[in-house]
Short mmCIF file of C-alpha atoms in Angstrom, two decimals:
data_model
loop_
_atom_site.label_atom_id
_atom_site.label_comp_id
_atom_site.label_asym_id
_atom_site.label_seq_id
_atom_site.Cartn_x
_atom_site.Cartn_y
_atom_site.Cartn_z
CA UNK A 1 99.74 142.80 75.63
CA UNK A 2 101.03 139.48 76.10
CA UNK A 3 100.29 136.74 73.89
CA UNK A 4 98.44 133.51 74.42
CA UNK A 5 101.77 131.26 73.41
CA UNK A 6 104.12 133.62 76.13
CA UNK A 7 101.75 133.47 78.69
CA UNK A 8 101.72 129.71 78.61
CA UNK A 9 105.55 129.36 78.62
CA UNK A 10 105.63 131.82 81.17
CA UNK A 11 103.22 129.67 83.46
CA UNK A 12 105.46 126.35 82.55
CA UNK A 13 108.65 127.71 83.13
CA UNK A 14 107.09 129.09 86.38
CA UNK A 15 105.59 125.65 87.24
CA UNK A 16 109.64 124.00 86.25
CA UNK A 17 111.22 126.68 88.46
CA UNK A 18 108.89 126.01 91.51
CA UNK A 19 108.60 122.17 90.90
CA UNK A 20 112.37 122.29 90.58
CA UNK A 21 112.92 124.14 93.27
CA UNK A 22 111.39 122.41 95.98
CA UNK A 23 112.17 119.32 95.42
CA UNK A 24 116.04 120.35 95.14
CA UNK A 25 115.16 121.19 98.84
CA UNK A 26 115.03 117.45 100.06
CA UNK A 27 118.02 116.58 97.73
CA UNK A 28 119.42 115.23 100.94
CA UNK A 29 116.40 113.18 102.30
CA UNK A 30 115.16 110.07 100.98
CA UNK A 31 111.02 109.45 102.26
CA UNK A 32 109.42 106.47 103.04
CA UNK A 33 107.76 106.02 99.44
CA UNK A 34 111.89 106.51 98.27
CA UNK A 35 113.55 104.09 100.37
CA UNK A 36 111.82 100.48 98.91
CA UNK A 37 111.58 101.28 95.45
CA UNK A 38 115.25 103.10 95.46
CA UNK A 39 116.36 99.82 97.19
CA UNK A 40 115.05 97.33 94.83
CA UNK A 41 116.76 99.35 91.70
CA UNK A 42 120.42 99.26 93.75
CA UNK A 43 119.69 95.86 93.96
CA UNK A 44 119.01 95.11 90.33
CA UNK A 45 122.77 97.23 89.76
CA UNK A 46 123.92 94.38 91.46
CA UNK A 47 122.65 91.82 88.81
CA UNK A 48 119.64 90.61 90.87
CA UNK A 49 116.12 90.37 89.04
CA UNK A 50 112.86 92.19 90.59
CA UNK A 51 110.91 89.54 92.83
CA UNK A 52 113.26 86.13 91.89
CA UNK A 53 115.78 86.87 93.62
CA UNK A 54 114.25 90.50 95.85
CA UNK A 55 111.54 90.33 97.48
CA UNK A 56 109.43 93.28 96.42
CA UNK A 57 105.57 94.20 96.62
CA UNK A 58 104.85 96.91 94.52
CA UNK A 59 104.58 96.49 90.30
CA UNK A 60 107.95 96.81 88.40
CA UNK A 61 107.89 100.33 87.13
CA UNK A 62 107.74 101.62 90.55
CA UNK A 63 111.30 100.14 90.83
CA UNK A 64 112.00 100.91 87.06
CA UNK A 65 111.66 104.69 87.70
CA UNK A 66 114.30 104.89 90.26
CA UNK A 67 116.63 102.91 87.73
CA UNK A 68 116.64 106.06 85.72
CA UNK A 69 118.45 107.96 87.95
CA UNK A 70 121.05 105.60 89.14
CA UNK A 71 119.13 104.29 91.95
CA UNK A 72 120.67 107.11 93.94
CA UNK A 73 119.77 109.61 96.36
CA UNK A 74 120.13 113.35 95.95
CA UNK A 75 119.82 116.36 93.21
CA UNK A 76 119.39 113.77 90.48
CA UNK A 77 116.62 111.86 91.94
CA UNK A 78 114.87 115.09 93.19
CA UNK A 79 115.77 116.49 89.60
CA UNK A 80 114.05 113.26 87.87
CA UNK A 81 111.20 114.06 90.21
CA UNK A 82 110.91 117.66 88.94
CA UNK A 83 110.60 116.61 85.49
CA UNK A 84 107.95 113.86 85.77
CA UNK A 85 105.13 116.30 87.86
CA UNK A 86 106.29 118.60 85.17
CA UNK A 87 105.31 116.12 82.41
CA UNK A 88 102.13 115.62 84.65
CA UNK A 89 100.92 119.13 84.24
CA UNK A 90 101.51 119.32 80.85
CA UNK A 91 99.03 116.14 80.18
CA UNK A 92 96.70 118.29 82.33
CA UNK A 93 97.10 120.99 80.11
CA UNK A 94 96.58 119.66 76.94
CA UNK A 95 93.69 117.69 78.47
CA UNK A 96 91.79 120.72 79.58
CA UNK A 97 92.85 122.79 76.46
CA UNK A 98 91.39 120.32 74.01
CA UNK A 99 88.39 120.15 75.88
CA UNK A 100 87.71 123.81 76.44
CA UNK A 101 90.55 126.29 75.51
CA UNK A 102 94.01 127.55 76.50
CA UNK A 103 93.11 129.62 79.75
CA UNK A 104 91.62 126.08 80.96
CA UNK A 105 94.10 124.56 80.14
CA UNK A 106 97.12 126.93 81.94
CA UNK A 107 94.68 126.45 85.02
CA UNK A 108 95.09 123.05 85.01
CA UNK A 109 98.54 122.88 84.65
CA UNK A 110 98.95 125.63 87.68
CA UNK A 111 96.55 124.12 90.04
CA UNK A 112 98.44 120.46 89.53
CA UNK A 113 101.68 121.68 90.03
CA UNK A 114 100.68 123.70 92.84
CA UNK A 115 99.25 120.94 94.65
CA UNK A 116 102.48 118.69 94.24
CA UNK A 117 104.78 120.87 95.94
CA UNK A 118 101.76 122.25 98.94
CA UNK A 119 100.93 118.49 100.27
CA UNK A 120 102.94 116.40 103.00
CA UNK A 121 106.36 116.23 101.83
CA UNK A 122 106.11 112.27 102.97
CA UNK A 123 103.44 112.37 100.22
CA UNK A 124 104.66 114.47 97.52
CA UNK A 125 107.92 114.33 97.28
CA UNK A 126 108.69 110.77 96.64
CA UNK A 127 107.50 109.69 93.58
CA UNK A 128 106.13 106.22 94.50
CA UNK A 129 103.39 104.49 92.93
CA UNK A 130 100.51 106.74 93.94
CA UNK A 131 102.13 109.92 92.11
CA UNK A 132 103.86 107.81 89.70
CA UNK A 133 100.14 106.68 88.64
CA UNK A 134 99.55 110.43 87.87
CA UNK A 135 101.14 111.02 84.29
CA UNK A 136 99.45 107.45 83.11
CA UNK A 137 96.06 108.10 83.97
CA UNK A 138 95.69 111.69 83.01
CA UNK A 139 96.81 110.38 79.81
CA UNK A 140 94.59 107.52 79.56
CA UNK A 141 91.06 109.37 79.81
CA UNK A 142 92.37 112.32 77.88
CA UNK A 143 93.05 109.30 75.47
CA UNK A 144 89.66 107.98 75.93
CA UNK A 145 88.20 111.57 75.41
CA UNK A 146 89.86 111.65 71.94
CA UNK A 147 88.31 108.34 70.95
CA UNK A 148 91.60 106.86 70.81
CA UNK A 149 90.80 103.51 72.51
CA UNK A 150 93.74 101.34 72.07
CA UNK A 151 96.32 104.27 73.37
CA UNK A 152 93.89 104.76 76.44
CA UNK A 153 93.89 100.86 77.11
CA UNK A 154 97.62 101.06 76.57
CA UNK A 155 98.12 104.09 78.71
CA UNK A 156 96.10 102.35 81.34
CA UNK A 157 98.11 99.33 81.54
CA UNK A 158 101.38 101.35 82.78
CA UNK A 159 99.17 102.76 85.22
CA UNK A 160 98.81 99.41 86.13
CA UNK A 161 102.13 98.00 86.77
CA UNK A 162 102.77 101.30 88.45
CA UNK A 163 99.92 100.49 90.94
CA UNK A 164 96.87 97.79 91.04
CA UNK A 165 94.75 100.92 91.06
CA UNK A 166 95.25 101.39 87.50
CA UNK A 167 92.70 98.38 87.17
CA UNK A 168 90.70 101.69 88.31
CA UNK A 169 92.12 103.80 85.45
CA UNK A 170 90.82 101.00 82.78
CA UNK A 171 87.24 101.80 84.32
CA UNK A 172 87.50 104.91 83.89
CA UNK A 173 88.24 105.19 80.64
CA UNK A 174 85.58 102.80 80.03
CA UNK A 175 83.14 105.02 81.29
CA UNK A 176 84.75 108.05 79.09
CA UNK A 177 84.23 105.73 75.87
CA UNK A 178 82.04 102.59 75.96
CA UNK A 179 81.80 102.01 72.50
CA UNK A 180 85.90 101.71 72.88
CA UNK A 181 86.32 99.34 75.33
CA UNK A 182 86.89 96.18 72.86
CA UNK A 183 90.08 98.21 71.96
CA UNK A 184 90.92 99.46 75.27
CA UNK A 185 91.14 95.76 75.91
CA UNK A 186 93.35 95.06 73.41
CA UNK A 187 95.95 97.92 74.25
CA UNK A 188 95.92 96.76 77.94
CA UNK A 189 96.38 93.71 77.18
CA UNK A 190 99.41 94.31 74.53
CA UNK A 191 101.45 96.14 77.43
CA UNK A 192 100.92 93.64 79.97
CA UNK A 193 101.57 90.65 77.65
CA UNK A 194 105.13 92.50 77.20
CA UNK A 195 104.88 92.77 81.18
CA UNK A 196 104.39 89.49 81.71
CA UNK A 197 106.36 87.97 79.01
CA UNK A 198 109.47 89.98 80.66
CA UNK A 199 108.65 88.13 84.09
CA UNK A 200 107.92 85.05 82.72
CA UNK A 201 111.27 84.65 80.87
CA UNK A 202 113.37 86.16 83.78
CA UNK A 203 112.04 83.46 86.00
CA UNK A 204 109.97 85.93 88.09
CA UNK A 205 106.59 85.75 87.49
CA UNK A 206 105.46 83.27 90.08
CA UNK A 207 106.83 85.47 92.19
CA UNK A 208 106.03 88.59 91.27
CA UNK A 209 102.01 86.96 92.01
CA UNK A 210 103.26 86.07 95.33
CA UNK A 211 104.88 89.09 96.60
CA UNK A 212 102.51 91.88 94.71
CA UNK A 213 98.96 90.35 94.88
CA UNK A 214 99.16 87.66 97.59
CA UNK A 215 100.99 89.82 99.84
CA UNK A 216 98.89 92.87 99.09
CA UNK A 217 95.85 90.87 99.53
CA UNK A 218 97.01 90.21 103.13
CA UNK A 219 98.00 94.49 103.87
CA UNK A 220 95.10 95.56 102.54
CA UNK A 221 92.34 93.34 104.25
CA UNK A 222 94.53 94.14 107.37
CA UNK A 223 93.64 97.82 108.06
CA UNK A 224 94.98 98.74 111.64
CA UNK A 225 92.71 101.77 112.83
CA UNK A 226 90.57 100.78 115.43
CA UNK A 227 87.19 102.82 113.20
CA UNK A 228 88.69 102.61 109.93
CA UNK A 229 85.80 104.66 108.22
CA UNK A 230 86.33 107.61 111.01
CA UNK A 231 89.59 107.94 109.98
CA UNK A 232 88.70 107.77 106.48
CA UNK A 233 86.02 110.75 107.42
CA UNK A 234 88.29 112.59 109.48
CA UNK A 235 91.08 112.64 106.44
CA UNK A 236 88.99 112.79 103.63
CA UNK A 237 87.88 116.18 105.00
CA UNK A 238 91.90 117.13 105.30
CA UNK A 239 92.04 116.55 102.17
CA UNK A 240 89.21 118.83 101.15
CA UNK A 241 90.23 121.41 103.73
CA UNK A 242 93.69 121.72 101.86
CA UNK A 243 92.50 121.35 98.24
CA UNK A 244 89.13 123.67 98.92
CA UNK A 245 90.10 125.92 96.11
CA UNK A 246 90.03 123.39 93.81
CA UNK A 247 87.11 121.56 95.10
CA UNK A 248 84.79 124.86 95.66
CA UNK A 249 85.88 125.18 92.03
CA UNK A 250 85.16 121.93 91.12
CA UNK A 251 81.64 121.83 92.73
CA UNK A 252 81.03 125.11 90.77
CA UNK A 253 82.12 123.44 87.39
CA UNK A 254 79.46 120.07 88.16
CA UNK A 255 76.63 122.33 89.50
CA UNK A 256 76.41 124.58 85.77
CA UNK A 257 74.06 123.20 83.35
CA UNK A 258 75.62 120.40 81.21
CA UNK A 259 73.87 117.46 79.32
CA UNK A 260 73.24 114.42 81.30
CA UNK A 261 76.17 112.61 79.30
CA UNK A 262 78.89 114.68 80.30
CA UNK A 263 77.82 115.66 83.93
CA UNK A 264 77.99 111.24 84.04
CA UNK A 265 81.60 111.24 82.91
CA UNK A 266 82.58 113.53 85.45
CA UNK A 267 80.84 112.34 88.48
CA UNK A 268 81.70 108.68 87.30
CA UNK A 269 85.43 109.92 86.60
CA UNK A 270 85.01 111.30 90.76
CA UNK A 271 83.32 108.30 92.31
CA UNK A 272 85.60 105.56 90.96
CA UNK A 273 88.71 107.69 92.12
CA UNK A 274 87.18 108.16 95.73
CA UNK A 275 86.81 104.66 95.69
CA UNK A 276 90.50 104.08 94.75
CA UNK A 277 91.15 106.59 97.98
CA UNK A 278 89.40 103.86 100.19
CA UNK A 279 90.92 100.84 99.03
CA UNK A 280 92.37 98.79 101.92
CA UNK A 281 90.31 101.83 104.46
CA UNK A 282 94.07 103.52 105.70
CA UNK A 283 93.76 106.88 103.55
CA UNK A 284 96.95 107.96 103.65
CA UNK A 285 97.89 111.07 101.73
CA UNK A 286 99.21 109.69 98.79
CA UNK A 287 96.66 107.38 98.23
CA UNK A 288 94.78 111.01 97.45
CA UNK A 289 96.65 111.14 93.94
CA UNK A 290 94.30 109.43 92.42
CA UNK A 291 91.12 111.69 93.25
CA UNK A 292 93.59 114.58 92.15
CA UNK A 293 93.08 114.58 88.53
CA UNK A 294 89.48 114.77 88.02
CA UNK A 295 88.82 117.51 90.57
CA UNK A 296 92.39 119.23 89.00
CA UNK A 297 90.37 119.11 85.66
CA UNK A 298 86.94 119.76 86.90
CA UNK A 299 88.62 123.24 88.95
CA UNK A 300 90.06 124.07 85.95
CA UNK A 301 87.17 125.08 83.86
CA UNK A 302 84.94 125.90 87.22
CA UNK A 303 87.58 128.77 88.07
CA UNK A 304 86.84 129.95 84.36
CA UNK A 305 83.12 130.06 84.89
CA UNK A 306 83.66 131.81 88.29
CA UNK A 307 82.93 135.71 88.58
CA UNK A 308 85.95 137.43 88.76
CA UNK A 309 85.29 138.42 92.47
CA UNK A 310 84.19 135.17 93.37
CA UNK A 311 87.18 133.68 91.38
CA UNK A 312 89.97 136.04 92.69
CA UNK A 313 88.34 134.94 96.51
CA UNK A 314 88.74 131.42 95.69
CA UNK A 315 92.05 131.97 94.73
CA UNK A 316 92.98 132.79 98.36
CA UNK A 317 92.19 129.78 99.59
CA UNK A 318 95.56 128.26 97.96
CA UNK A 319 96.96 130.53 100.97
CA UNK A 320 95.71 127.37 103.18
CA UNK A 321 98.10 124.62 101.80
CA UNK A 322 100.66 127.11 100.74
CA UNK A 323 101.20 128.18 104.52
CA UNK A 324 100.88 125.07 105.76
CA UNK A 325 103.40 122.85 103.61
CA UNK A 326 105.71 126.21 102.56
CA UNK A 327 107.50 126.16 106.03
CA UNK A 328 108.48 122.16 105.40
CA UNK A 329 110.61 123.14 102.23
CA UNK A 330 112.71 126.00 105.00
CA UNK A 331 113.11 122.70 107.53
CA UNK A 332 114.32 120.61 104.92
CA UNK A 333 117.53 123.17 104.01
CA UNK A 334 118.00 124.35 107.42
CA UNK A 335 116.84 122.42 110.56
CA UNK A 336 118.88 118.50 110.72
CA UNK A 337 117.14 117.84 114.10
CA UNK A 338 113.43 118.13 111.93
CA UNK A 339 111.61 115.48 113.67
CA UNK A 340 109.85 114.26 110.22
CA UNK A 341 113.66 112.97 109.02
CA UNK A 342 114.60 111.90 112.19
CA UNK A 343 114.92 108.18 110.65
CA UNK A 344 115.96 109.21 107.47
CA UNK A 345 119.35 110.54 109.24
CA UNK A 346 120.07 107.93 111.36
CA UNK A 347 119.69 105.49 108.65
CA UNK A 348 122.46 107.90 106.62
CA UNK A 349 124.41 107.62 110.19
CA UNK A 350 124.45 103.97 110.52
CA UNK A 351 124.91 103.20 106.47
CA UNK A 352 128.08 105.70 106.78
CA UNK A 353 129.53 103.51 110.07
CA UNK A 354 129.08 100.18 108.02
CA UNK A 355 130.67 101.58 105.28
CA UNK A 356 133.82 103.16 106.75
CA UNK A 357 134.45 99.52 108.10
CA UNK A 358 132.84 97.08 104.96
CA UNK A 359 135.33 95.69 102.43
CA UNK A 360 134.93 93.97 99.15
CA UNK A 361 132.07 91.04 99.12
CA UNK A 362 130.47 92.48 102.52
CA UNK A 363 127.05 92.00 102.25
CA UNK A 364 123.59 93.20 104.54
CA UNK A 365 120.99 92.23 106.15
CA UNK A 366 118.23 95.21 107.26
CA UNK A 367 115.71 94.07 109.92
CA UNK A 368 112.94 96.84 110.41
CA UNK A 369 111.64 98.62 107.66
CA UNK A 370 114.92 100.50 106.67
CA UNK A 371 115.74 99.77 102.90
CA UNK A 372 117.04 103.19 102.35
CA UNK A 373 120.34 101.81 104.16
CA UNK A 374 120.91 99.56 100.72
CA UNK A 375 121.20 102.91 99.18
CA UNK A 376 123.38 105.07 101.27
CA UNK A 377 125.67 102.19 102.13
CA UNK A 378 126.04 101.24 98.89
CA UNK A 379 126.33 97.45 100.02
CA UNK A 380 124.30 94.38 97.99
CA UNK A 381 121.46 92.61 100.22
CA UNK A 382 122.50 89.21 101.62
CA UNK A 383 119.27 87.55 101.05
CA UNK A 384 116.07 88.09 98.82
CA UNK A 385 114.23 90.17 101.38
CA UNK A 386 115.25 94.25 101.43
CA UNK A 387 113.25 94.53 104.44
CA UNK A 388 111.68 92.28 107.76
CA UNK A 389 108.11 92.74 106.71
CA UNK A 390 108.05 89.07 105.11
CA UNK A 391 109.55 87.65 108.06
CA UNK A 392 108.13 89.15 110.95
CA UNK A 393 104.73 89.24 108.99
CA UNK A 394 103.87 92.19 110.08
CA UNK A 395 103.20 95.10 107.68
CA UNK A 396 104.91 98.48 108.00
CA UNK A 397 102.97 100.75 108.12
CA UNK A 398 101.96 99.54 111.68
CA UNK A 399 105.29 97.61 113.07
CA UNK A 400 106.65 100.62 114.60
CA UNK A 401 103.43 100.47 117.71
CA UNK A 402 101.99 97.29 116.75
CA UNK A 403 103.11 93.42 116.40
CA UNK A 404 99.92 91.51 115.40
CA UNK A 405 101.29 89.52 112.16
CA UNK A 406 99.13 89.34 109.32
CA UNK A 407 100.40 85.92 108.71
CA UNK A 408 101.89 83.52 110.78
CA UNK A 409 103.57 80.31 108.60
CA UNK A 410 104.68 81.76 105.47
CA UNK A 411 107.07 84.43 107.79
CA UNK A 412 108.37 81.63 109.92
CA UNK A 413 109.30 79.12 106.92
CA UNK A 414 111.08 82.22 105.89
CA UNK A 415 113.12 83.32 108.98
CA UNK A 416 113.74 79.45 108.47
CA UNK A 417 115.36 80.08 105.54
CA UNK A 418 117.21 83.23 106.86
CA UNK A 419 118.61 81.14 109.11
CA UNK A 420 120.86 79.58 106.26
CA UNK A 421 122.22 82.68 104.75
CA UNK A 422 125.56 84.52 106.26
CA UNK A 423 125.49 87.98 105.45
CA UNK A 424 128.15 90.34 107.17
CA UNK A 425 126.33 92.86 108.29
CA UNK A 426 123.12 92.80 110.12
CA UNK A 427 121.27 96.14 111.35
CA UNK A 428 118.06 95.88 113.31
CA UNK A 429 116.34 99.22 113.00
CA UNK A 430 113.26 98.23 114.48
CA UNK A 431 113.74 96.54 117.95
CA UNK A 432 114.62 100.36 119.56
CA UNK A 433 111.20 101.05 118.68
CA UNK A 434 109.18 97.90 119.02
CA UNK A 435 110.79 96.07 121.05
CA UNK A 436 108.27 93.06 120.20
CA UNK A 437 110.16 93.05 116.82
CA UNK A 438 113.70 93.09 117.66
CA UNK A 439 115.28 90.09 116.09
CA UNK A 440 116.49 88.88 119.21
CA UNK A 441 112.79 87.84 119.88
CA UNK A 442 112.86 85.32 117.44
CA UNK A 443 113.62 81.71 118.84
CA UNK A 444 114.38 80.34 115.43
CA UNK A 445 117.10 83.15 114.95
CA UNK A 446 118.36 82.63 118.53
CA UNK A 447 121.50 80.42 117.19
CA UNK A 448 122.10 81.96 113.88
CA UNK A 449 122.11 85.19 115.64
CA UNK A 450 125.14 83.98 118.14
CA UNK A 451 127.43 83.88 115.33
CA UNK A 452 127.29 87.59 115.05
CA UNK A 453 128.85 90.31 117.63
CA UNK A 454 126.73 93.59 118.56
CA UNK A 455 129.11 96.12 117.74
CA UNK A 456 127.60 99.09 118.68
CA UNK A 457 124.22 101.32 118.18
CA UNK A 458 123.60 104.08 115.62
CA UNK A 459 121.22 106.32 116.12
CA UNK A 460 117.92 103.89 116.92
CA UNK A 461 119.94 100.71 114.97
CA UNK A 462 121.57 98.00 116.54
CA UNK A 463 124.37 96.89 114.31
CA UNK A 464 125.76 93.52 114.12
CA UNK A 465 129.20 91.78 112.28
CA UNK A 466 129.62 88.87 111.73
CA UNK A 467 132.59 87.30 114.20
#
């Protein structure tokens, strides 16, 4: 018979194989949730400083994570990637395991790892702030759970400058520990003092306010969907379809008797995550990482209480996600011309053509949404901004059908100021698909633009040297 102790290791170092494994799979794609954050740490190689001198919306240790690998793309970054949802699951585990026992706990583990490697790869294979978010707050209520108030506060606060959603985290570990919450205070406020301090003596904080809060102010009161809560019906239920083993389970753990206390936590724990989900009304995939945890934890112990026949049914339904996502892993190692990396490779196409003709002090300049180029080309940025977002004003995840900007003065005081920079290269990799956005549209750009030759087109990017 096998012991408690080997069936656990067997289940992690089946969760590190598959985890692994996949992600080794897309060692040669970088994702949209990659590109930005991969870009910004290149950048900061360089010797620039996060939001001083790059212009970058999301909180530092988005940024700070791709540091760790080199700001590079391939087996190391997908490695890295491996390790954290690894670290992920085992916060699960010993969550669930201190609250009910070992076979909870391996449940909880398994169904987390499961679910990030069966999702959207666009989702769950970059580790941007949404899954990034994921070690932090399953750490900060199991902290809250132990009555250990300042490390959940603390714990909270890197959720936090990981994503504003860990604001959301600090509630819920309120709600997990009331009688805490003067502490939970304190340790949020000790990391982000430390935060802040860091910004304020690199000369960045002013802008950090600018480019994270006032900026994401403007994207998310923006949503683009003509019925934002359809869509937010429509893919909320995607999300359930995919995930129904764990939410049938769920369900089955919050419908057993359980004092009124503890059935609060839960639902409380659910409802404030579901409201994370909605923020800004786009529910993308990833912005479903939040609402994983508590119905990961909740599924954990209802697949316990289960009947075994009931259970091993339940069990089947993993077949949904598995043979939906599985085949993406296959297209990733064999099929270049998969339509989902389509960009990805002509962004490695055009970096490799700038390279094989850049020398020493060439500099770039990406307009489009494109910042993965920074990476493969291995070439500083010109100017503060990675990407055209800030100057066109328009946010991306609309820019390749739409061209309504989301603000008007700020973006042209800044194409202004484009105008007085002289980088060598200059790729436009969003006028072949929005033609709206090209920078030759741009009347203030017009002249600064004539001192650069077209010299030739990549994929969908129009390239441009400087004559």
């Amino acid at each position: 018979m096998v012991s408690v102790e080997r069936r656990t290791a067997l289940v992690f170092a089946a969760l590190a194989a598959l985890l692994a494994a996949a992600r080794l799979c897309h060692a040669g794609i970088l994702w949209e949730g990659d590109t930005l954050p991969a870009a910004a740490a290149a950048q900061v190689l360089h010797g620039k400083v996060l939001y001083r001198d790059i212009w970058y919306d999301k909180p530092p240790l988005v940024a700070a994570f791709y540091l760790l690998s080199g700001a590079s793309a391939g087996w190391l970054l997908r490695l890295e990637d491996a390790l954290y949802c690894l670290l992920a699951c085992w916060i699960a585990y010993a969550f669930a395991r201190e609250l009910w026992s070992e076979r909870e706990g391996r449940w909880a583990a398994g169904l987390l790892g499961f679910y990030l490697v069966f999702d959207f790869p666009s989702a769950v294979i970059p580790v941007a702030s949404d899954l990034l978010m994921l070690a932090p707050h399953l750490a900060a209520v199991w902290m809250a759970q132990r009555r250990r108030p300042f490390w959940s506060g603390a714990l909270a606060a890197v959720a936090f400058w990981i994503s504003p959603k860990g604001l959301l985290v600090a509630a819920v570990c309120g709600l997990w520990n009331p009688a805490g919450i003067a502490w939970m205070a304190g340790g949020f406020a000790a990391v982000s003092a430390v935060a802040a301090a860091w910004l304020g003596a690199s000369g960045a904080l002013g802008a950090y306010w600018e480019e994270v809060w006032v900026w994401g102010r403007l994207y998310a009161g923006s949503p683009f969907e003509r019925s934002p809560l359809w869509n937010g019906v429509v893919r909320t239920l995607d999300w359930v379809g995919f995930h129904c083993a764990a939410v049938v389970a769920a369900a089955w753990f919050l419908g057993k008797r359980q004092n009124f206390r503890e059935r609060l936590r839960w639902a409380g724990w659910l409802v404030v995550a579901a409201a994370g989900v909605a923020l800004g009304m786009r529910f993308f995939p990833r912005y479903f990482f939040i609402l994983l945890p508590p119905v990961v934890m909740m599924a954990a112990r209802g697949f316990t209480l289960l009947r075994p026949r009931v259970r091993d049914f339940v069990v089947l339904l993993l077949l949904i996600p598995a043979t939906r996502f599985g085949p993406a892993y296959l297209h990733a190692l064999t099929d270049p011309a998969w339509r989902d990396i389509a960009m990805d490779q002509d962004s490695r196409a055009a970096a490799a053509f700038v390279r094989a003709r850049s020398g020493p002090g060439d500099t770039l300049l990406l307009w489009g949404y494109r910042p993965e180029i920074y990476v493969y080309s291995g070439l500083p940025a010109a100017t503060q901004w990675l990407d055209s977002q800030p100057l066109t004003g328009v946010p991306a995840d609309r820019h390749l059908t739409h061209s309504e900007p989301v603000e008007w003065e700020e973006a042209a005081r800044r194409r202004a100021e484009l105008a007085q920079s002289r980088p060598t290269w200059v790729l436009d990799g969003i006028g072949p698909y929005n033609p709206e956005l090209a920078i030759t549209r741009y009347p203030e750009l017009r002249g600064w633009l004539a001192e650069y030759r077209d010299v030739g087109t990549v994929g969908r990017v129009v390239i441009y040297r400087r004559k």
